[in-house]
Short mmCIF file of C-alpha atoms in Angstrom, two decimals:
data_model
loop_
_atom_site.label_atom_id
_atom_site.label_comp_id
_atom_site.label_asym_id
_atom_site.label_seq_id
_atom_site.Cartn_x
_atom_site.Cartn_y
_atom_site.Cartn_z
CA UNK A 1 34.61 0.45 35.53
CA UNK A 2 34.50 1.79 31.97
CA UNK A 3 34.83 -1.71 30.81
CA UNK A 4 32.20 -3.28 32.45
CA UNK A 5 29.55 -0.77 31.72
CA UNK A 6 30.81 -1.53 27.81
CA UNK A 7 30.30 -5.31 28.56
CA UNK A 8 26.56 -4.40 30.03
CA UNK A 9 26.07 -2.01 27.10
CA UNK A 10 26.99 -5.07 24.19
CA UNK A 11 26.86 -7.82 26.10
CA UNK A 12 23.69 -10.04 24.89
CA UNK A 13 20.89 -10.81 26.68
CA UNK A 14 21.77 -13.79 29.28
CA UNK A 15 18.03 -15.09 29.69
CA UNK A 16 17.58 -16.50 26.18
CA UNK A 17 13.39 -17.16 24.61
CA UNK A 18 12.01 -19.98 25.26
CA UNK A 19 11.65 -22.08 22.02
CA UNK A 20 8.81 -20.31 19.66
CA UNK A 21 5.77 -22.53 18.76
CA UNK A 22 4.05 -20.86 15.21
CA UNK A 23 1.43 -19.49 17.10
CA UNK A 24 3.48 -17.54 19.56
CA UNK A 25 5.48 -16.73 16.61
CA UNK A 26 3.34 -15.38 14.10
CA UNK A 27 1.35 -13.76 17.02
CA UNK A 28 5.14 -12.12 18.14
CA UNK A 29 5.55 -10.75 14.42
CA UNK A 30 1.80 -9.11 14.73
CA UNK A 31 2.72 -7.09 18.07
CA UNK A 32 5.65 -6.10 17.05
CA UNK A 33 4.26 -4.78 13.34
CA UNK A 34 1.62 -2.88 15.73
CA UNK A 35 4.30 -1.39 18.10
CA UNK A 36 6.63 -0.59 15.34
CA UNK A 37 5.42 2.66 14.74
CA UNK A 38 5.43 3.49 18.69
CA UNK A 39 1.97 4.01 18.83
CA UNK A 40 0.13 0.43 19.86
CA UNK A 41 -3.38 1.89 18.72
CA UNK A 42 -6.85 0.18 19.79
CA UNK A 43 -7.43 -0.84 16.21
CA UNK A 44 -4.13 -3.03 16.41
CA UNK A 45 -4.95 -4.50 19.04
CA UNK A 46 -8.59 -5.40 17.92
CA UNK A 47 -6.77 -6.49 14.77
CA UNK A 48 -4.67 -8.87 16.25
CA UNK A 49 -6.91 -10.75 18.42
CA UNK A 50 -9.20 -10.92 15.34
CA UNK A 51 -6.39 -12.01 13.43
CA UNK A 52 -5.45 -14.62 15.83
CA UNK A 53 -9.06 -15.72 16.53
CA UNK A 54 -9.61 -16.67 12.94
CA UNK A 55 -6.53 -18.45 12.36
CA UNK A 56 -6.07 -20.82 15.35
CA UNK A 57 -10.20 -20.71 16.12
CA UNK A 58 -9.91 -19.03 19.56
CA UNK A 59 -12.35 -17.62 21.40
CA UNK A 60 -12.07 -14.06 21.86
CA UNK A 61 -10.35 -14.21 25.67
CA UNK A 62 -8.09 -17.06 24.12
CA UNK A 63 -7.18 -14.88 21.14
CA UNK A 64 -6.47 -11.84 23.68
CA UNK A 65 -4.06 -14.21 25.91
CA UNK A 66 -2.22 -15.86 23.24
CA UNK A 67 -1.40 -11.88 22.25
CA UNK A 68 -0.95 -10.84 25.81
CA UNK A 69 1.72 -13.78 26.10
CA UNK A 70 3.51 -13.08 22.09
CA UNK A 71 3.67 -9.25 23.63
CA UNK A 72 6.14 -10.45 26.66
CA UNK A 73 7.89 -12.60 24.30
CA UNK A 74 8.06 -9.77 21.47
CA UNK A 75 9.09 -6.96 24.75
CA UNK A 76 12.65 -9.49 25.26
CA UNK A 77 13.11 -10.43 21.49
CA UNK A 78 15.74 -8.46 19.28
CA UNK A 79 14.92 -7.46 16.00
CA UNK A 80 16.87 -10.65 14.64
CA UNK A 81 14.22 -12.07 12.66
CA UNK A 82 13.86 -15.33 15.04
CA UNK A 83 9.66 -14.45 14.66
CA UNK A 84 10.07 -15.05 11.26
CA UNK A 85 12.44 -17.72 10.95
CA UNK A 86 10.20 -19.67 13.57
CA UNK A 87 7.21 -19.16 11.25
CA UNK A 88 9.07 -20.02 8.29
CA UNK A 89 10.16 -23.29 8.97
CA UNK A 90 6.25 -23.96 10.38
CA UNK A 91 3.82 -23.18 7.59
CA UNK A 92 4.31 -23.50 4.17
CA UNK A 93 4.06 -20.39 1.54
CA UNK A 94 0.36 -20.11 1.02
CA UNK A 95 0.20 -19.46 4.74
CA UNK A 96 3.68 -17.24 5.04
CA UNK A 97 1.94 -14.92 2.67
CA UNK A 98 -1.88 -14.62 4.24
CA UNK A 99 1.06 -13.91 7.64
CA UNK A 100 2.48 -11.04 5.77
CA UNK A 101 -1.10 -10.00 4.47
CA UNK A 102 -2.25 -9.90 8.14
CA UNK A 103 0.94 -8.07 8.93
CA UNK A 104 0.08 -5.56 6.22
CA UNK A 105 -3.53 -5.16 7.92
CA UNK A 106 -1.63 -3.97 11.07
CA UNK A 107 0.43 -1.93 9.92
CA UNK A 108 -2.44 -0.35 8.13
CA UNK A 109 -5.54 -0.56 10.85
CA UNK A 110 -4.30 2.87 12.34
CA UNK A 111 -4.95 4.91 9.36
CA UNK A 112 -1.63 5.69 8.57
CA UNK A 113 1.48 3.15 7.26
CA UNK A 114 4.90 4.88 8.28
CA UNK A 115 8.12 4.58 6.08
CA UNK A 116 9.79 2.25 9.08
CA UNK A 117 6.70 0.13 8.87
CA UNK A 118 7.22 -0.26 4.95
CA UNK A 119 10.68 -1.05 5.29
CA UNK A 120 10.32 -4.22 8.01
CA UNK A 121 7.86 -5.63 6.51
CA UNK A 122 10.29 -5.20 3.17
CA UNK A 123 12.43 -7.66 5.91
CA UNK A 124 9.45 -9.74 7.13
CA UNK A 125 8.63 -10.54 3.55
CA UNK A 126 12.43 -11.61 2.72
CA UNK A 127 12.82 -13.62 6.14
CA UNK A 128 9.46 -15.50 5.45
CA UNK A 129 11.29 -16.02 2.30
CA UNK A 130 8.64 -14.78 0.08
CA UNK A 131 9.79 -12.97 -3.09
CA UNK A 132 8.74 -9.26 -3.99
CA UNK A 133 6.09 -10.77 -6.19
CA UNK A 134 4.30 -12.28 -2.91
CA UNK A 135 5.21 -8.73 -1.02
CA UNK A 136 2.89 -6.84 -3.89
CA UNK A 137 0.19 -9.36 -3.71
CA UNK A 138 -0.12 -8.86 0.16
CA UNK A 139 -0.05 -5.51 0.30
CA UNK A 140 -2.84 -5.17 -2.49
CA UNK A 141 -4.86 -7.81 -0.57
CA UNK A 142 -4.12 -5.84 2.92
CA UNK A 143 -5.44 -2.42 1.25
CA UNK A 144 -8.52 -3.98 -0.40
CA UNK A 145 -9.36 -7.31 1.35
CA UNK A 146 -12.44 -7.66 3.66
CA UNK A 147 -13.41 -9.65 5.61
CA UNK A 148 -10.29 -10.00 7.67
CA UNK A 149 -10.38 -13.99 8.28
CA UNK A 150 -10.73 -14.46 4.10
CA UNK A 151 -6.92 -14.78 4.43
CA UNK A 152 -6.36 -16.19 8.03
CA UNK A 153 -3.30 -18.34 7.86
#
């Protein structure tokens, strides 16, 4: 008995993700930058679909769905950077860093940026494989950039 409440406890999750398209996966990293601090505010959510709307020119209901679908996907993903990594390999660095910049906007359109929040997207930045040089630049452009779709990957 003790054992197989162990294997439940560590075993890994036996319904794997289906395979992430960019969208789904930079739209993944945004929900779960806006849930991160465990307080999915309004303004995130507004964000987002914003966010998404200017980048893939959606219409706001197409925007809302696309987030509506990366928040079930982001709800059964671990915090093993397979957002990232799926984004990554997608769009080239120009792009990765208007991602983080957007990801910066999130974590910022509550009014308050929490020490957790700093510190993934310290890891968001190093699995996009930017360097702390591109990390700076997005957070400056995150604090002081408007409108939001200037930097729409």
């Amino acid at each position: 008995m003790f054992t197989d409440l162990l294997n439940r406890l560590f075993a890994s999750d036996e319904t794997p993700l289906p395979e992430l398209d960019g969208r789904h996966a930079m739209a993944g990293m945004l929900v779960r930058m806006a849930k991160l601090d465990n307080l999915y505010a309004v303004e995130e959510i507004q964000r987002i679909d914003r966010i998404l709307g200017a980048s893939y020119g959606l219409n706001p209901v197409e925007a809302a769905r696309l987030r509506a679908e990366a928040e079930k996907l982001e709800a059964q993903a671990p915090e093993d950077g397979r957002f990232a990594t799926a984004v990554r390999d997608r769009l080239d660095r120009a792009h990765r860093e208007a991602v983080l910049v957007a990801m910066w906007r999130i974590a910022l359109a509550d009014g308050t940026g929490t020490q957790t929040e700093f510190a993934y997207l310290e890891r968001a930045a190093a699995r996009l494989g930017l360097d702390g040089d591109a990390a700076v630049r997005a957070r400056m452009a995150a604090a002081g950039a408007e409108p939001l779709e200037d930097s729409a990957p």
